[in-house]
Each structure stands twice: as C-alpha cells, then as structure tokens.
Coordinates of C-alpha atoms in Angstrom, one line a residue:
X1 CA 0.0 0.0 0.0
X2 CA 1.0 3.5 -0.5
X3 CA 1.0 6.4 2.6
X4 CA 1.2 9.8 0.6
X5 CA 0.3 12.6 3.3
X6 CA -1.1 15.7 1.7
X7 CA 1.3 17.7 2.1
X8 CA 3.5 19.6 -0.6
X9 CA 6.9 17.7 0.1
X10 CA 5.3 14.0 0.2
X11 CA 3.5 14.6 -3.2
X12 CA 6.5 15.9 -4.6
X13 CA 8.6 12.6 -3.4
X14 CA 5.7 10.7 -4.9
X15 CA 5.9 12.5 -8.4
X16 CA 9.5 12.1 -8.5
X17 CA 9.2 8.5 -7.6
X18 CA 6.7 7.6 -10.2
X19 CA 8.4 9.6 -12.8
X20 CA 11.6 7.5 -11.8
X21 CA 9.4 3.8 -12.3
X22 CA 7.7 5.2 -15.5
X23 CA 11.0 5.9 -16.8
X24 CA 13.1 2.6 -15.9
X25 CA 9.9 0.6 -17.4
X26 CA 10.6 2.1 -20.5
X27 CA 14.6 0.7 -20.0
X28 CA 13.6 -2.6 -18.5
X29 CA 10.7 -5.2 -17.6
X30 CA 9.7 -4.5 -13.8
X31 CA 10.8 -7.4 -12.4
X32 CA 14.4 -6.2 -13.2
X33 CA 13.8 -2.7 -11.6
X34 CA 15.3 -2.3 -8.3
X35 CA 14.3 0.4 -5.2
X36 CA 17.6 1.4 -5.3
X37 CA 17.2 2.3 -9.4
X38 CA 14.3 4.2 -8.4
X39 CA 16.2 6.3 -5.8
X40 CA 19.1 7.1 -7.4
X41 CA 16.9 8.2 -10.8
X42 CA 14.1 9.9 -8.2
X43 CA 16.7 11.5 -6.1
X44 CA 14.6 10.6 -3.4
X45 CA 16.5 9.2 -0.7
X46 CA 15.9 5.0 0.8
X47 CA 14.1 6.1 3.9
X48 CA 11.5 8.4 1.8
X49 CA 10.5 5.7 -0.8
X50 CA 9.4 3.6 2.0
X51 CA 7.8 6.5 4.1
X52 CA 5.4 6.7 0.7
X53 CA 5.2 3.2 -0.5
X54 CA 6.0 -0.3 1.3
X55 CA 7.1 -2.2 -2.0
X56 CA 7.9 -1.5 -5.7
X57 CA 4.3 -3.1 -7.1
X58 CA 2.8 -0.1 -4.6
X59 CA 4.0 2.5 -7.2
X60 CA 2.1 0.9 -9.7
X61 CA -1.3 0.9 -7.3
X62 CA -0.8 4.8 -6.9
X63 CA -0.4 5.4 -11.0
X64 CA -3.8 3.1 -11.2
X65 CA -5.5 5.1 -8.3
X66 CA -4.3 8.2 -10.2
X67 CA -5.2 7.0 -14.0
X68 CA -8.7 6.0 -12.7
X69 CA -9.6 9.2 -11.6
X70 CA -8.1 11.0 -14.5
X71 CA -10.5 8.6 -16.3
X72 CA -13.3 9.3 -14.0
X73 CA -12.7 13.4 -14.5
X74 CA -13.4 13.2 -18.1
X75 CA -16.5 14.5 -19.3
X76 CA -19.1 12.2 -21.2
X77 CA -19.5 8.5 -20.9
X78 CA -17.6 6.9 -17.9
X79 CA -17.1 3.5 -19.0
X80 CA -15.3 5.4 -22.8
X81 CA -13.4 7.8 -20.6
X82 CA -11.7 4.8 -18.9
X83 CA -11.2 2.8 -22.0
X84 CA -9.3 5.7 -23.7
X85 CA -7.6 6.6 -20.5
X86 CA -6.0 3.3 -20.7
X87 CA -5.5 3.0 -24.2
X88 CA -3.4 6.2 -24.1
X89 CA -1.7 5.1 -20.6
X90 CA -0.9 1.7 -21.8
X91 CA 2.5 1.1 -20.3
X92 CA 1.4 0.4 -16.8
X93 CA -1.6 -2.1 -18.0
X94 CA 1.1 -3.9 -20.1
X95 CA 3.3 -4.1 -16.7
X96 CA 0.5 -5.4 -14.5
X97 CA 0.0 -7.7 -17.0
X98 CA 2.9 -9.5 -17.2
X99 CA 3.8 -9.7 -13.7
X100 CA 0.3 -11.4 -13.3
X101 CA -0.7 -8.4 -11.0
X102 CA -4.2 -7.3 -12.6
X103 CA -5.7 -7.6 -9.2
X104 CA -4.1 -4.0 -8.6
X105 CA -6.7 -2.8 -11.0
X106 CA -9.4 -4.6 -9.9
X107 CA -9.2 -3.2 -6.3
X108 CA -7.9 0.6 -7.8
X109 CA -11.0 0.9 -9.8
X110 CA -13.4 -0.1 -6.9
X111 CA -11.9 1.9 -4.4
X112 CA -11.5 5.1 -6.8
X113 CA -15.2 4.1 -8.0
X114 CA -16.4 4.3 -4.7
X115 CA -15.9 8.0 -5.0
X116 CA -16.9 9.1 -8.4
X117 CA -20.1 10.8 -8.1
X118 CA -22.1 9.0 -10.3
X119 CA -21.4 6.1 -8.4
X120 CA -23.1 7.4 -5.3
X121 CA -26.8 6.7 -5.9
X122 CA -25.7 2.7 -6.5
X123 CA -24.6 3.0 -3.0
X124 CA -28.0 2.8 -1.6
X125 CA -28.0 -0.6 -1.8
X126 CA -24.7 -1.7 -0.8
X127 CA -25.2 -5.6 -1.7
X128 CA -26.2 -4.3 -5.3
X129 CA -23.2 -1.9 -5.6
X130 CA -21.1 -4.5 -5.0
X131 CA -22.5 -7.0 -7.4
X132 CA -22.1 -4.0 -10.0
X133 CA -18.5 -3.1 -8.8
X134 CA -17.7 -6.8 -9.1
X135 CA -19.0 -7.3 -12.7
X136 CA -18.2 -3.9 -14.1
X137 CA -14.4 -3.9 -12.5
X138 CA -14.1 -7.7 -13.4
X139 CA -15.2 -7.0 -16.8
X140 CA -13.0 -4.0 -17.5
X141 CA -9.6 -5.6 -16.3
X142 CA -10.6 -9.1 -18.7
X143 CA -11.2 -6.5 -21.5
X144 CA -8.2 -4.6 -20.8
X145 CA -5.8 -7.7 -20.4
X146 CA -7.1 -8.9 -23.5
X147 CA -6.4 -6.0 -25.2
X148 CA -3.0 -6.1 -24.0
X149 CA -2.5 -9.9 -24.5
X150 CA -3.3 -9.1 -28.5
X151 CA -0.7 -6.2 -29.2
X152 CA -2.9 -3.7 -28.7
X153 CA -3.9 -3.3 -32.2
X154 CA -7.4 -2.1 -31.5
X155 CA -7.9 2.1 -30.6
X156 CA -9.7 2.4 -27.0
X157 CA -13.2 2.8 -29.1
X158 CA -12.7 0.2 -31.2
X159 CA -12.1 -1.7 -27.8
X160 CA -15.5 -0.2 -26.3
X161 CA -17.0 -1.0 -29.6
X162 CA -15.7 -5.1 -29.4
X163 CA -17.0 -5.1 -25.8
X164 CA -20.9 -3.7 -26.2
X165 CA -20.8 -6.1 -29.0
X166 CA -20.1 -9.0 -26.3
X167 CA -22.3 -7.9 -23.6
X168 CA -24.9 -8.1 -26.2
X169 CA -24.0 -11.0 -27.0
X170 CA -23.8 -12.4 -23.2
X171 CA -27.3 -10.5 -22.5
X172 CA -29.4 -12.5 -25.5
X173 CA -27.7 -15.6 -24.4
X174 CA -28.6 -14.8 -20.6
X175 CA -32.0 -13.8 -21.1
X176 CA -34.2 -15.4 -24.6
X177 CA -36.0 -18.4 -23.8
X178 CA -33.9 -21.6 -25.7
X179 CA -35.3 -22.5 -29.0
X180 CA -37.6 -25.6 -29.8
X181 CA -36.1 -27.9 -32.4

C-alpha cells in the first residue's frame, strides 16, 4: 500500500518517484527494476520511498488510483473515458500484465469508484453496488488484459466497440428463452 500525506513535500517525493518507475519501465521489464534504481533516478533518498510506498508493485497501485480518476474526471461517458484513458496510458496495463498483478486494478477501480459521483446513488444498496462493482471492474480488467495480451492493435473505441458487442451478446444468451427444435 501506498502512505502519501497531503502535504506539498510527500506529493512531490511521490511524483518524482513515479516519474523514476515510469521511466526505468521504458529501459527494463519490472521485475528487473530495483528500489535502489528508483532512488538514485528519483533522487529521493531509501528512507522516503518507503515513508510513501512499502514495495515497488505499490508505485504501480498509486499510477492506477491516479489513472482512474483521470479517467473518472473526463467529461461524457464513464465506462469510454476509462477505456481511452487506458488505451493512451498503456504502459502500466502492459506491466501489470505480465507480472500477473491485474488484481491492482481490480481493487484501484473499486476503491477510486467508490468516490466518483455517479457512483453514489448505487450506493444505496450496498449488496447491489457491490454486485455492480464486481461485474463492471471484473469485466473492464478481462477487457483490458485482452487487449494487452493481442498487441494492442485495437484504438480504446474500437475496444469499447468489441465489448458492447459482447455484452450483447452475453445478455441475448442470458435472457431469450432456448429454441424448440
């Protein structure tokens, strides 16, 4: 988990921090990136990468936390603005993917969600929020590892396109009646 404080000095560490990671995963997979890399290209010192973030995948929760609510700050449809979030953002997707670490966006997008406005009148019925939360976040990190496990070749819309297709899809399987033969 991460601990940024609000104050000036801590977000600062943070940004210098993430712009250090963001950089190195452009040299090198993740799993060859060391704390010490990060300090010495942050200039941060030891003691105040681990005063903001107990491990290296923590980095890579904050850039989530961060990307989902630049996502969720877009104007229009939510579930487009975080489709072309990510499809502009790809790097750390790609990353979580191939450490096997998706599970970092699972639990990013349902506790950024959890704040987004238009999330809020879900919440009235906690049980059925979390049923929604489950199958929306579920859905988006399959969508989005599959995107990543093909190359990427699709844009983010042609992405959100592929994916309405296949709900529709699921939903006339779910709910017709099977035919008489």
């Amino acid at each position: 988990m991460y601990h940024i404080k609000a104050d000036k000095r801590t977000e600062t560490s943070a940004k210098l921090i993430t712009e250090a990671v963001l950089a190195l995963m452009e040299e090198k997979s993740f799993d060859e990136i060391t704390i010490t890399e990060v300090q010495r290209r942050s200039g941060v010192s030891r003691s105040t990468f681990y005063r903001s973030f107990d491990k290296l995948e923590d980095v890579l929760e904050l850039l989530c936390d961060q990307g989902f609510r630049a996502a969720f700050e877009r104007d229009g449809n939510l579930p487009v603005a975080v489709y072309r979030y990510w499809s502009e953002n790809s790097s750390i997707l790609e990353t979580l993917v191939q450490i096997h670490r998706t599970d970092i966006l699972y639990t990013s997008f349902r506790r950024t969600a959890a704040d987004h406005e238009r999330m809020q009148a879900l919440k009235e019925d906690e049980a059925q929020y979390d049923y929604f939360v489950s199958i929306v976040t579920s859905g988006m990190v399959g969508i989005l590892t599959t995107w990543v496990e093909h190359g990427k070749t699709e844009t983010g819309d042609q992405v959100l396109e592929r994916s309405i297709g296949a709900i529709a899809t699921m939903a006339g399987m779910l709910f017709t009646e099977p035919q008489d033969t």
